[in-house]
Amino acid sequence: MTIRSAEVLVSSPGRNFVTLRITTDDGVVGLGDATVNGRELAVAAYLTEHVLPLLIGRDEAMIEDAWQFLYRSAYWRRGPITMAAIAAVDVALWDIKAKVAGLPLYQLLGGASRTGCLAYGHASGTDLDALCVSIQNHLDQGFKAIRIQTGVPGLGQIYGVAGDQRPGQRYDYEPAKRLPKPAEELWDTRAYLRHVPGVFAAVREKFGPELVLLHDGHHRMTPNQAGSLGKSLEPYDLFWLEDCTPGENQEGMRRVRSQTTTPLAIGEVFNTVYDYQTLITEQLIDYVRSAVTHTGGITALRKLMDFAAIYQIKSGFHGPTDISPVGQAAQLHLGLAIHNFGIQEYMKHSEETLQVFRTSYTFENGLLHPGNNPGLGVDYDDDLAAGFEYTPAYLPTARLLDGTVHDW
Ligand code: KDG
Ligand code: MG
């Protein structure tokens, strides 16, 4: 068989997504996710102008060859746009291969290594009471692992804390207000550092020692501040402290690691194994945060995880709602199969998203499972998608109290 057609589908069912659909001359269809939050049209154009014309007529079974060709022949390597485009092609080809085999994709990756993938949800609250309500909601939904974020006294709305906290409201940042420009939020790292340990103390006190707790620092600390926070959180036994400092300064993580035994997770903004080279070989992190969607697909992330396994580093794939159900399904198949799976981030998509993307993955007793349909197990409904037109939407940005732009 060969690739007969490839289309880029841009839609906004609840939030913006870029999806690649590849069809073989036998009519087998594969889907890939190419969504780069806030920069969607850049990757759509990269695919349409520079990748799609190279796909038509290729042997769809030659996945490794397609990956190497798209990575090496471009001359310009790496970067989020290139790697998301390659990921979309790679995942769509794996979807096709598994459908042709009549097997769920995880079977082609070695089969299941576990009954399901431990998932963590996002609890948040502007204050401790609201946070505790949110945690209880997550427990009621069956979550066994929960990320907690709170407002900081003196600061207003901050990233990672749901603005709308009415019961049943979803925490979701697509309502980054859909303004033509990013919303601005105020940030003060010292106020945050003073506040967070007390929140963890109170949550441990109320919910007990067993609950798996995580926290995201959103790249806002220096290595020294991060080390000090990690140390002060040690009594509360975190599963991980995520993005405690901007990870592109890999050496900076030596400073963090030398100061704390709190487990560390990093990499949701990385896009290749090279971003992790020092972090992995020096065992400066415990969890790889990459998503299949932003790291060149299943082919590349599986190799990255094999490299990490040598150093006892596990997966914690990025799974907010801007990873489409296609991307999430792909990393559930990978997570189910690899030995060094750690945990999977899981924010349930909105109803609109799940109408357009029909999924077969399940969430039960705190575990996600990709399902047993052939391929990825996700279908895309064009008719419904047509009703959800793309609208530019940005993540908010952070400024310090004196107006200085801070790390996102
Ligand atoms: O696109 C980036 C967002 O999805 C951001 O919320 C991700 O920090 C994030 C997380 O851990 O999910
Ligand atoms: Mg994060």
XYZ file of C-alpha atoms and ligand atoms in Angstrom:
421
model
C 0.000 0.000 0.000
C 1.009 3.623 -0.340
C -0.233 6.923 1.057
C -3.003 8.272 -1.169
C -3.843 11.468 0.686
C -2.995 13.510 3.742
C -5.070 16.339 5.200
C -4.544 18.854 7.984
C -7.715 19.363 10.015
C -7.886 22.513 12.154
C -10.895 22.794 14.445
C -11.916 24.193 17.793
C -14.348 21.893 19.593
C -13.924 23.433 23.052
C -10.341 24.401 22.229
C -8.038 24.459 19.205
C -6.623 21.284 17.712
C -4.522 20.433 14.668
C -5.050 16.887 13.440
C -3.370 15.068 10.565
C -5.312 12.430 8.658
C -3.438 10.065 6.354
C -5.340 7.730 4.025
C -3.790 4.800 2.142
C -4.783 3.742 -1.353
C -6.696 0.868 0.283
C -8.713 3.380 2.283
C -7.111 2.756 5.698
C -7.131 5.957 7.749
C -4.600 7.036 10.393
C -4.777 10.066 12.694
C -1.996 12.097 14.298
C -2.070 15.086 16.690
C -0.015 18.166 15.748
C -1.449 20.656 18.240
C 1.006 23.241 19.587
C -1.028 25.295 22.056
C -1.217 28.953 20.999
C 0.857 28.360 17.829
C -1.523 26.008 16.023
C -1.398 27.576 12.563
C 2.406 27.484 12.432
C 2.426 23.700 12.601
C -0.602 23.459 10.274
C 1.343 25.495 7.669
C 4.546 23.472 8.192
C 2.598 20.294 7.525
C 0.574 21.623 4.604
C 3.389 23.413 2.791
C 6.395 21.237 3.540
C 5.398 17.757 4.701
C 2.203 16.663 2.975
C 3.635 16.869 -0.564
C 6.446 14.524 0.559
C 4.049 11.898 1.912
C 1.930 11.113 -1.119
C 2.998 7.836 -2.750
C 5.257 6.740 0.145
C 5.001 3.238 1.597
C 2.963 3.839 4.754
C 4.458 0.762 6.437
C 7.981 2.287 6.528
C 7.519 4.299 9.723
C 11.144 4.485 10.845
C 12.206 5.527 7.354
C 9.537 8.251 7.234
C 10.670 9.551 10.632
C 14.350 9.663 9.678
C 13.523 11.239 6.322
C 11.408 14.026 7.834
C 13.935 14.679 10.620
C 17.151 14.574 8.581
C 16.141 15.792 5.130
C 14.747 19.103 6.390
C 18.305 20.190 7.288
C 16.724 22.338 10.096
C 16.388 20.029 13.057
C 14.342 19.928 16.242
C 12.044 22.674 17.566
C 8.413 22.340 18.660
C 6.848 22.991 15.255
C 9.022 20.546 13.314
C 8.785 17.845 15.971
C 4.987 18.169 16.329
C 4.647 17.826 12.559
C 6.868 14.726 12.537
C 4.918 13.356 15.526
C 1.621 13.708 13.682
C 2.924 11.750 10.686
C 4.509 9.107 12.918
C 1.383 8.546 15.040
C -0.895 8.416 11.979
C 1.371 5.765 10.423
C 1.359 3.704 13.646
C -2.449 4.000 13.707
C -2.585 2.629 10.148
C -0.117 -0.173 10.873
C -2.113 -1.328 13.899
C -5.412 -1.131 12.006
C -3.944 -3.213 9.171
C -2.775 -5.750 11.777
C -6.231 -5.664 13.392
C -4.642 -4.960 16.790
C -4.710 -2.182 19.365
C -1.479 -0.252 18.921
C -0.017 -1.275 22.289
C 0.182 -4.855 21.010
C 2.647 -3.755 18.309
C 4.742 -2.002 20.971
C 5.299 -5.209 22.931
C 1.906 -5.714 24.561
C 0.594 -4.542 27.912
C 3.042 -4.349 30.819
C 0.279 -3.466 33.303
C -3.496 -3.510 33.678
C -3.793 0.259 33.242
C -1.928 3.561 33.435
C -2.082 5.388 36.786
C -3.532 8.831 36.022
C -3.288 12.103 37.902
C -5.896 14.862 37.750
C -5.639 18.616 38.417
C -7.128 19.896 41.661
C -6.884 23.600 42.348
C -8.415 26.377 44.402
C -7.889 30.057 44.956
C -7.662 29.229 48.682
C -7.269 26.123 50.827
C -11.009 25.473 51.252
C -11.632 25.619 47.516
C -8.620 23.374 46.933
C -9.924 20.779 49.390
C -13.316 20.744 47.629
C -11.526 20.227 44.330
C -9.413 17.388 45.772
C -12.536 15.703 47.141
C -14.210 16.014 43.704
C -11.252 14.246 42.156
C -11.333 11.493 44.767
C -15.061 11.048 44.073
C -14.265 10.617 40.370
C -11.850 7.808 41.225
C -8.491 9.600 40.990
C -5.739 8.022 43.101
C -3.186 10.705 42.238
C -3.786 14.468 42.242
C -1.776 17.551 41.293
C -2.513 20.452 43.620
C -2.134 24.167 42.835
C -3.448 27.105 44.850
C -3.756 30.821 44.688
C -1.072 32.820 46.518
C -2.146 35.557 48.970
C -1.549 38.949 47.432
C -1.595 37.696 43.850
C -4.705 37.486 41.659
C -5.524 34.789 39.137
C -2.494 32.553 38.577
C -1.803 29.878 36.048
C -2.893 26.377 36.993
C -5.640 27.527 39.361
C -9.166 27.306 38.006
C -10.852 30.685 37.823
C -14.347 29.253 37.951
C -14.688 27.022 40.982
C -18.412 26.305 41.001
C -19.028 22.622 41.739
C -18.677 20.537 38.611
C -16.780 23.222 36.649
C -13.806 21.940 34.738
C -10.391 23.468 35.218
C -9.349 24.375 31.709
C -7.152 27.050 30.279
C -8.627 27.304 26.829
C -10.704 30.058 28.384
C -7.354 31.864 28.260
C -10.199 34.246 27.529
C -9.884 33.890 23.741
C -8.506 37.377 23.571
C -6.447 38.534 20.595
C -3.536 38.848 23.045
C -2.405 36.742 26.028
C -3.935 37.673 29.394
C -1.342 38.995 31.871
C -0.992 37.597 35.393
C 1.080 38.916 38.291
C 3.765 36.756 39.850
C 5.902 36.921 42.998
C 8.159 33.915 43.606
C 8.943 34.784 47.234
C 5.235 34.994 48.126
C 4.695 31.647 46.390
C 7.600 29.999 48.243
C 6.270 31.223 51.592
C 2.797 29.878 50.857
C 3.156 26.449 49.240
C 4.648 24.321 52.071
C 1.742 25.264 54.379
C -0.745 24.184 51.714
C 0.883 20.755 51.455
C 0.977 20.437 55.244
C -2.763 21.163 55.452
C -3.646 18.809 52.585
C -1.613 15.944 54.089
C -3.250 16.591 57.439
C -6.750 16.440 55.924
C -6.368 13.674 53.327
C -3.753 11.446 54.966
C -0.435 9.953 53.880
C -1.610 7.589 51.105
C -2.914 10.048 48.530
C -0.421 10.548 45.694
C 0.263 14.301 45.472
C 2.053 16.244 42.736
C 2.849 19.906 42.156
C 3.808 22.005 39.116
C 6.234 24.939 39.504
C 5.660 26.076 35.884
C 9.357 26.960 35.382
C 9.177 29.967 37.722
C 12.014 29.369 40.202
C 15.771 29.670 39.992
C 17.655 26.407 40.666
C 18.435 27.600 44.191
C 14.812 28.529 44.932
C 13.704 25.195 43.483
C 16.132 23.268 45.679
C 14.879 25.092 48.729
C 11.197 24.423 47.862
C 11.961 20.754 47.199
C 13.622 20.511 50.599
C 10.736 22.167 52.418
C 8.246 19.811 50.704
C 10.120 16.621 51.679
C 7.965 15.950 54.783
C 4.862 15.813 52.533
C 6.152 12.988 50.325
C 5.391 14.347 46.839
C 5.213 11.985 43.874
C 6.967 14.783 42.025
C 7.768 18.470 41.808
C 7.397 19.438 38.152
C 9.156 22.137 36.112
C 10.716 23.639 39.205
C 13.081 25.712 37.033
C 13.472 26.225 33.264
C 14.916 22.885 32.178
C 16.810 24.101 29.133
C 19.624 24.958 31.528
C 20.251 21.279 32.177
C 23.249 21.985 34.437
C 20.966 24.038 36.700
C 19.265 20.820 37.734
C 22.506 19.649 39.379
C 22.019 22.468 41.876
C 18.398 21.424 42.539
C 19.253 17.745 42.826
C 22.046 18.339 45.288
C 19.647 20.122 47.650
C 16.581 17.883 47.755
C 15.358 14.296 47.500
C 11.871 15.374 46.340
C 11.388 13.569 42.991
C 11.692 15.861 39.963
C 9.829 15.859 36.638
C 10.700 17.964 33.633
C 10.334 18.189 29.872
C 6.827 19.165 28.715
C 8.347 21.932 26.560
C 11.231 19.772 25.289
C 11.076 18.200 21.881
C 13.972 15.765 21.452
C 16.135 13.377 23.444
C 18.989 15.907 23.243
C 17.089 18.210 25.618
C 17.403 15.444 28.209
C 20.952 14.247 27.626
C 22.565 15.633 30.796
C 19.364 15.279 32.832
C 19.189 11.565 32.089
C 22.821 10.517 32.118
C 23.435 12.348 35.423
C 20.087 11.178 36.860
C 19.050 14.744 37.604
C 15.352 13.961 37.088
C 13.010 11.105 37.947
C 10.293 11.556 35.311
C 10.208 12.468 31.613
C 7.327 14.916 30.973
C 7.374 14.852 27.169
C 4.210 14.224 25.190
C 4.121 11.977 22.132
C 2.674 14.999 20.283
C 5.611 17.322 20.973
C 8.511 14.889 20.827
C 8.398 13.404 17.345
C 5.795 10.752 18.005
C 5.828 7.194 19.281
C 9.000 6.269 17.401
C 11.064 8.972 19.112
C 9.490 8.880 22.570
C 9.851 5.117 22.812
C 13.609 5.445 22.152
C 13.832 8.284 24.672
C 12.109 6.136 27.295
C 14.446 3.207 26.589
C 17.399 5.550 27.126
C 15.794 6.809 30.371
C 15.157 3.245 31.560
C 18.892 2.584 31.801
C 18.995 5.312 34.475
C 15.804 4.204 36.284
C 13.909 7.242 35.032
C 10.203 6.796 34.302
C 7.497 8.363 32.177
C 5.084 11.099 33.210
C 3.764 12.110 29.787
C 2.239 15.571 29.407
C -1.540 15.233 29.095
C -3.405 18.540 29.447
C -6.434 19.171 27.206
C -4.300 20.805 24.513
C -2.942 17.329 23.780
C -5.826 16.131 21.601
C -7.579 12.805 22.272
C -5.455 11.437 19.394
C -2.229 12.437 21.160
C -3.523 11.190 24.493
C -4.523 7.816 23.004
C -1.072 7.459 21.414
C 0.705 7.992 24.732
C -1.669 5.636 26.530
C -0.718 2.855 24.115
C 2.954 3.667 24.651
C 2.549 3.984 28.428
C 0.744 0.675 28.707
C 3.538 -1.075 26.823
C 6.810 0.315 28.207
C 8.324 -1.121 31.371
C 9.340 2.256 32.824
C 5.874 3.820 32.887
C 5.437 6.164 35.871
C 2.175 8.106 35.721
C -0.051 9.783 33.104
C -1.465 13.311 33.366
C -5.192 13.278 32.657
C -7.461 16.294 32.244
C -10.749 15.114 30.822
C -11.543 16.829 27.515
C -14.704 18.902 27.170
C -17.937 17.394 25.816
C -17.468 19.273 22.512
C -13.980 17.831 22.106
C -15.210 14.320 22.800
C -18.038 14.683 20.265
C -15.565 15.443 17.478
C -12.905 12.966 18.642
C -14.607 9.663 19.499
C -12.317 7.831 21.844
C -12.234 4.305 23.187
C -9.919 4.869 26.133
C -11.371 4.371 29.578
C -10.770 5.728 33.101
C -11.638 3.395 35.932
C -10.390 3.106 39.499
C -7.737 5.722 38.868
C -6.338 3.923 35.812
C -6.508 4.865 32.140
C -6.581 2.148 29.472
C -6.323 2.813 25.707
C -9.014 0.237 24.837
C -8.811 -2.683 22.455
C -10.059 -1.286 19.158
C -7.605 -1.760 16.275
C -5.184 1.161 15.928
C -5.281 4.129 18.300
C -9.011 3.745 18.892
C -9.926 7.341 17.983
C -12.235 8.548 15.167
C -12.654 12.106 13.914
C -16.091 13.466 12.958
C -15.677 16.013 10.127
C -19.299 17.105 10.112
C -19.303 17.997 13.775
C -15.836 19.556 13.557
C -17.106 21.918 10.844
C -19.277 23.594 13.472
C -16.256 24.568 15.585
C -14.202 27.173 13.801
C -10.603 27.974 14.783
C -10.264 31.055 17.014
C -6.844 32.296 18.142
C -6.347 31.654 21.874
C -3.228 32.168 23.928
C -1.879 30.966 27.226
C -1.623 33.772 29.791
C 1.747 35.362 30.464
C 3.342 36.229 33.819
C 4.857 39.553 34.929
C 6.587 40.316 38.210
C 5.062 42.975 40.447
C 7.347 45.642 38.895
C 6.189 44.716 35.401
C 9.136 42.538 34.340
C 8.194 39.662 32.043
C 8.789 36.409 33.954
C 9.108 32.784 32.892
C 5.713 31.584 31.760
O 0.155 24.066 26.668
C 0.655 24.119 27.961
C -0.401 23.861 28.982
O -1.102 22.722 28.675
C 0.091 23.738 30.408
O -1.024 23.784 31.260
C 0.726 22.509 30.704
O 1.914 22.884 32.743
C 1.173 22.184 32.092
C 0.828 20.860 32.586
O 1.529 20.379 33.439
O -0.130 20.272 32.069
Mg 3.324 21.410 33.634
